[in-house]
């Protein structure tokens, strides 16, 4: 199965619902080790995105992802704005000229997005960040693709790896961002960024079965 | 022309920085702010598109430097680059470095016509990191040594740059001791990156016209201690000469040398014991009380500013004493019924009350005998028209039988270099205040100075308790060296207060502050505290007729958390008992409140009060790194019961709170391994622990000497508690006056304490004391201390191994 423009739009709109539902969870996780605004910021960003799509929806996949990037950059105040903004910006470039996304294209979308986040945030795996969920997710997707998996299986593998990666952030000591102020006190808390990154992959897996 | 873009989370800050930079830019630099999100409902943050706009608005600039404040501002600025055309991007440089200083430096350098690469290097500190200068060809060479105690810090480095730039010769400097450099002498940051400290050897190499003259000039300047005065060699580890000195108790570190001046307390003026007009006497007493209360308020403010709010609590207790209804009633009765004059009535009522108060438990209200005397004296002084302490005519060493806390405030610190006390202990409130103010004190000298004439030169070392009477030339020279060294160390401590504290062998310890108010939190941050180790919440509950509700408490905790800017905040739940009655809670009376229903026992009995406080804490914990600390836990049941309450509130609020236990009663030490399994951290409160362990009330002068936290009995329990914490992988904090004694720092590091929590103004000195410790050596030292047989022996051991100077 290949994805069309409407499937991508449906994913983005579903993310708005998912982040609204998990606003409190994300904000609480952030409260423990950050500044308690991650859920609020993502909720605001994706609400603004849906309002934008309602007003003025781009006709192609690249345009959709680009609009997502711009809206998040504009409306998500904290570090998540530029980070997820860059994710979608690079994802948009990866989809340039494509009307339909086959399985390898979807994996390439996530690869490019992850690459953007790594370059922007300069975080390595193990530093208690989004990368800890996204990097294993992308690796799992690449493996599954290599094994000839269907798109649904590929995304399922990605979501599962993201979830494991997210949970693995609990015993980690934060080395990036505001949570790093807490040093050893950040141990024992799940990273909010890794959690929102897991939701990003998980929602794709659910939407694009 | 060069353009600057200022990216900040706050639109106002970005504009303010532009305004500041514009002053230095002299119209020769273009400036554009890119602050805030541009979203009015959520203004704080950054927005890459605003950065793009700001860069676009500087189309007239040949090069654009972007300066940023916090981490995510950099992310936004980098994201902005993706939206620029190739052309634009080629002109833009992101400039890491401090926002305000960077903007000011960049504006002034740009206005002076410096090329963009040089500005970037200077502002970002890249010059410092690179720190490599081309060694000039065929150079003249000279080796010099850093002699001033603060090393090549910003001021002398700036001088060096000016001299180097003023010469046609090219100059590079290398730090041979630390193997840093060579640095070009025309770059301030590169010079600072040499990390040249006292004693380091530097190689200066210059070439070109005037090279030799330049080197000669600089060699002289280095020899003069970089223009900061003569050489202050670190004193040898050897003890100063023993002859001619008498030994007291080490009370407040520091060396002072000066002529001896005695504090004469004038004999009380004789007054007629009875008076004819009781109405007039009552009015006189009322006026004197009012005046004394005013003075106490001023003393509180003074102590808060000078010594931190922890210390100011001393005067808070005195204010409570001056409001004591039983006392005031008794004084009035004596005037009206017994027809006594105001002075006589007050004196009798006050002595009676001080006897009653000695029977009361907690130190907060019980105020030490000394404090009651202090407050009572203030009223009497008002009645009799007594005056302040006379200031010595020249800088001196003051000798007194004892000093009251308010008298410390009257010491003229330019004239009183140090204090010798005949009685008095290192834990007296006046001594604690003197310590916070940095006045050297030796206590408990007895009659040792009785025969010494006024004006005799004396020298004191508050860290070892030694006093030299008329020291000979050689001793004097050595002590003068030590005094300079001590003063320089104090300055270094202040200068590096925001840096973390690491022992010489690299163990990182945290130093937090004890805080009792919103203002205290901001002060703590300014003093370099890495968070609040204990927030005493009593300030919200005392002196009012109704309990503070959840909103009021949450607002106070939030304001404090906010002031800490992301640093951890440990909130201790209400710690009151029958001795600190709350008007809105029926506490009943207890024969012995010190052993009564206080701390967590009180909270568990007054459940609704406890829940309200926990809910307020939980609310703030949803947004800030907040932890809960339970006072006076003496058994597991108390912890479990409190945790059950907390669990309910965590569920409602949707947060997880870390719960710590105060280790301040002996049973908590005995149960430490079990408590550690169920708690998230320990906070060892030595002030109460020492009294319970030694069964000695430190406000009772007859046994106060026993209640010494340096006693090996207490230290062994501290070790047990720390061990239990570490076995359960929990951190152990030490709060209490022991943590605030620089003398104790190696001991506490050796016992394994992870975090110190002290009065805010002491943070710099405690950090500096930790930096002087070698953790491995400290462990051996602590082991030895625990085997000694008295507190005095422990103090002697510590004084011998860490004199003020070393």
Tab-separated table of C-alpha atoms in Angstrom, chain A residues 24 27-28 30-37 40-41 44 69-71 73-83 85-86 89-90 119-122 178 181-189, chain B residues 9 37 39 41-42 44-49 70-72 74-76 78-80 82-83 510 565-570 620-627 653-656 658 681 731 733 755:
chain	number	residue	atom	x	y	z
A	24	UNK	CA	-1.078	16.593	30.708
A	27	UNK	CA	3.630	18.423	30.701
A	28	UNK	CA	3.890	16.368	33.888
A	30	UNK	CA	8.447	17.796	31.672
A	31	UNK	CA	7.613	19.206	35.101
A	32	UNK	CA	9.771	16.587	36.726
A	33	UNK	CA	12.910	17.466	34.781
A	34	UNK	CA	12.220	20.508	32.626
A	35	UNK	CA	9.986	23.534	32.582
A	36	UNK	CA	6.578	21.885	32.398
A	37	UNK	CA	5.561	23.176	29.005
A	40	UNK	CA	1.222	22.641	26.344
A	41	UNK	CA	3.596	23.702	23.578
A	44	UNK	CA	-0.664	24.664	20.894
A	69	UNK	CA	7.259	22.795	9.969
A	70	UNK	CA	6.504	26.498	9.647
A	71	UNK	CA	3.550	26.332	11.986
A	73	UNK	CA	8.400	26.853	14.386
A	74	UNK	CA	6.044	29.787	14.741
A	75	UNK	CA	3.895	28.496	17.566
A	76	UNK	CA	5.921	26.117	19.721
A	77	UNK	CA	8.022	28.399	21.906
A	78	UNK	CA	10.522	26.039	23.521
A	79	UNK	CA	13.214	23.814	22.048
A	80	UNK	CA	10.532	21.493	20.636
A	81	UNK	CA	9.588	24.187	18.059
A	82	UNK	CA	12.831	24.282	16.133
A	83	UNK	CA	13.460	20.562	16.719
A	85	UNK	CA	10.101	22.098	12.909
A	86	UNK	CA	13.367	20.814	11.512
A	89	UNK	CA	11.259	20.557	7.166
A	90	UNK	CA	13.667	17.737	6.311
A	119	UNK	CA	21.866	18.053	13.499
A	120	UNK	CA	19.794	20.712	15.197
A	121	UNK	CA	19.948	19.402	18.763
A	122	UNK	CA	23.384	17.773	18.532
A	178	UNK	CA	17.243	22.179	30.766
A	181	UNK	CA	20.718	21.170	35.190
A	182	UNK	CA	19.338	18.458	37.432
A	183	UNK	CA	22.208	16.073	36.843
A	184	UNK	CA	21.639	12.844	38.749
A	185	UNK	CA	18.216	14.064	39.879
A	186	UNK	CA	16.971	13.576	36.329
A	187	UNK	CA	17.449	9.835	36.789
A	188	UNK	CA	14.187	7.981	37.342
A	189	UNK	CA	12.091	10.186	35.074
B	9	UNK	CA	13.282	34.318	24.822
B	37	UNK	CA	7.572	34.091	20.019
B	39	UNK	CA	2.476	35.054	19.895
B	41	UNK	CA	-0.873	34.409	24.277
B	42	UNK	CA	2.466	32.714	24.808
B	44	UNK	CA	8.134	33.751	26.086
B	45	UNK	CA	10.170	31.627	23.690
B	46	UNK	CA	11.854	32.022	20.346
B	47	UNK	CA	10.618	31.838	16.779
B	48	UNK	CA	12.971	31.084	13.941
B	49	UNK	CA	10.833	33.074	11.512
B	70	UNK	CA	19.354	30.197	26.045
B	71	UNK	CA	19.695	26.782	24.441
B	72	UNK	CA	16.554	26.822	22.361
B	74	UNK	CA	20.346	28.688	19.328
B	75	UNK	CA	18.050	26.031	17.906
B	76	UNK	CA	15.765	28.724	16.505
B	78	UNK	CA	20.062	27.613	13.358
B	79	UNK	CA	16.645	26.759	12.031
B	80	UNK	CA	16.388	30.299	10.675
B	82	UNK	CA	17.545	27.041	6.613
B	83	UNK	CA	15.144	29.734	5.406
B	510	UNK	CA	26.488	20.477	45.550
B	565	UNK	CA	15.287	29.258	37.553
B	566	UNK	CA	15.092	25.491	37.287
B	567	UNK	CA	17.295	24.632	40.255
B	568	UNK	CA	15.888	22.032	42.643
B	569	UNK	CA	13.702	23.141	45.547
B	570	UNK	CA	13.317	20.941	48.634
B	620	UNK	CA	3.972	23.511	42.085
B	621	UNK	CA	5.708	20.186	41.475
B	622	UNK	CA	3.781	19.833	38.229
B	623	UNK	CA	5.870	22.664	36.818
B	624	UNK	CA	9.115	22.791	38.792
B	625	UNK	CA	11.694	20.377	40.252
B	626	UNK	CA	10.246	20.241	43.749
B	627	UNK	CA	10.860	17.611	46.441
B	653	UNK	CA	-2.374	16.072	40.974
B	654	UNK	CA	-0.840	13.611	38.527
B	655	UNK	CA	2.717	14.106	39.740
B	656	UNK	CA	5.341	12.001	41.401
B	658	UNK	CA	10.392	12.649	45.725
B	681	UNK	CA	16.818	11.123	49.910
B	731	UNK	CA	21.974	11.187	48.127
B	733	UNK	CA	22.450	16.334	52.298
B	755	UNK	CA	25.259	18.152	49.305
